[in-house]
Short mmCIF file of C-alpha atoms in Angstrom, two decimals:
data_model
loop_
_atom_site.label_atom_id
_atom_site.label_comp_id
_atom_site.label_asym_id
_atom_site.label_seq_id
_atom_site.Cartn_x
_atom_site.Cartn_y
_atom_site.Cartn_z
CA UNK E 1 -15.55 21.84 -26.48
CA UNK E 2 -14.72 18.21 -25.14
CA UNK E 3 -16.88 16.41 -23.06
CA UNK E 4 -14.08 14.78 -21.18
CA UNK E 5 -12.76 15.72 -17.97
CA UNK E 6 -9.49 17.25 -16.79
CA UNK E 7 -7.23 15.50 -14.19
CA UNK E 8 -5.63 12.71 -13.49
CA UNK E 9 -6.35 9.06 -15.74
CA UNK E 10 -9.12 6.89 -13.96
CA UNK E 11 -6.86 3.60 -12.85
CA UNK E 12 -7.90 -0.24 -14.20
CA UNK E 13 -7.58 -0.92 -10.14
CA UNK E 14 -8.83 1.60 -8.26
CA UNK E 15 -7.72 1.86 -4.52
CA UNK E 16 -10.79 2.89 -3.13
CA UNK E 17 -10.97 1.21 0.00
CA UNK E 18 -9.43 2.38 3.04
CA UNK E 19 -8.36 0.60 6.16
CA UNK E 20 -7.33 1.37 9.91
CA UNK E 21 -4.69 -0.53 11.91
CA UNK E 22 -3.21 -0.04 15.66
CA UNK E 23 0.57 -0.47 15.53
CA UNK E 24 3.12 0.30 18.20
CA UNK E 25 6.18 2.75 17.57
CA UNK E 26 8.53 0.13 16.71
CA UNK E 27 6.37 -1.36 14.07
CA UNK E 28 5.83 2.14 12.97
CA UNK E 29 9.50 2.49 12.73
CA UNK E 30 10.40 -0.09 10.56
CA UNK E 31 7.39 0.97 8.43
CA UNK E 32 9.24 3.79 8.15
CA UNK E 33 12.16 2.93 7.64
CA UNK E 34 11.79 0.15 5.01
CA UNK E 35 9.64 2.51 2.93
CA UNK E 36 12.61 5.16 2.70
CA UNK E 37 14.80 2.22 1.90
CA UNK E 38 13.10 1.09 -0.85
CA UNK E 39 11.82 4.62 -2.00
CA UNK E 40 8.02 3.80 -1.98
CA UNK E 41 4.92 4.68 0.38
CA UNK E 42 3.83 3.00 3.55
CA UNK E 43 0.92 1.54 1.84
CA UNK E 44 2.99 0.19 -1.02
CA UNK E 45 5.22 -1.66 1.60
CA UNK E 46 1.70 -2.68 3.63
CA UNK E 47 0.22 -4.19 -0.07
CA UNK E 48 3.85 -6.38 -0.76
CA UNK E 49 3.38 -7.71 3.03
CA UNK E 50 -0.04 -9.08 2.63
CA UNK E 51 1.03 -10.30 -0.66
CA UNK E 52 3.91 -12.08 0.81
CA UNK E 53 1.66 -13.17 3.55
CA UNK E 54 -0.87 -15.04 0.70
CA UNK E 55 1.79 -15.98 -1.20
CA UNK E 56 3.20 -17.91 1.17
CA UNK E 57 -0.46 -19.31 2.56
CA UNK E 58 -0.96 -20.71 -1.12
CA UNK E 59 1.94 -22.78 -0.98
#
């Protein structure tokens, strides 16, 4: 018998930590909305802002 385990593949970058924000409903609306747009999660669209945010900060 193997020694490995079943489930899902460990990741090279984890996403282990997790973070809390306040918004108000219209934030959370376009949130919402963008993420339906571009068929990906709230977090993904969260990641790309602060991204965009450094990005930008860099220049």
């Amino acid at each position: 018998m193997s020694s490995k385990k079943m489930g899902r593949p460990l990741s090279d970058n984890p996403k282990s930590i997790t973070i809390k924000i306040r918004i108000d409903q219209e934030v959370m609306s376009k949130l919402e909305a963008s993420a339906e747009k571009l068929n990906t999660s709230r977090s993904h669209i969260v990641r790309q802002g602060i991204e965009k945010i450094y990005d930008d900060l860099q220049k």
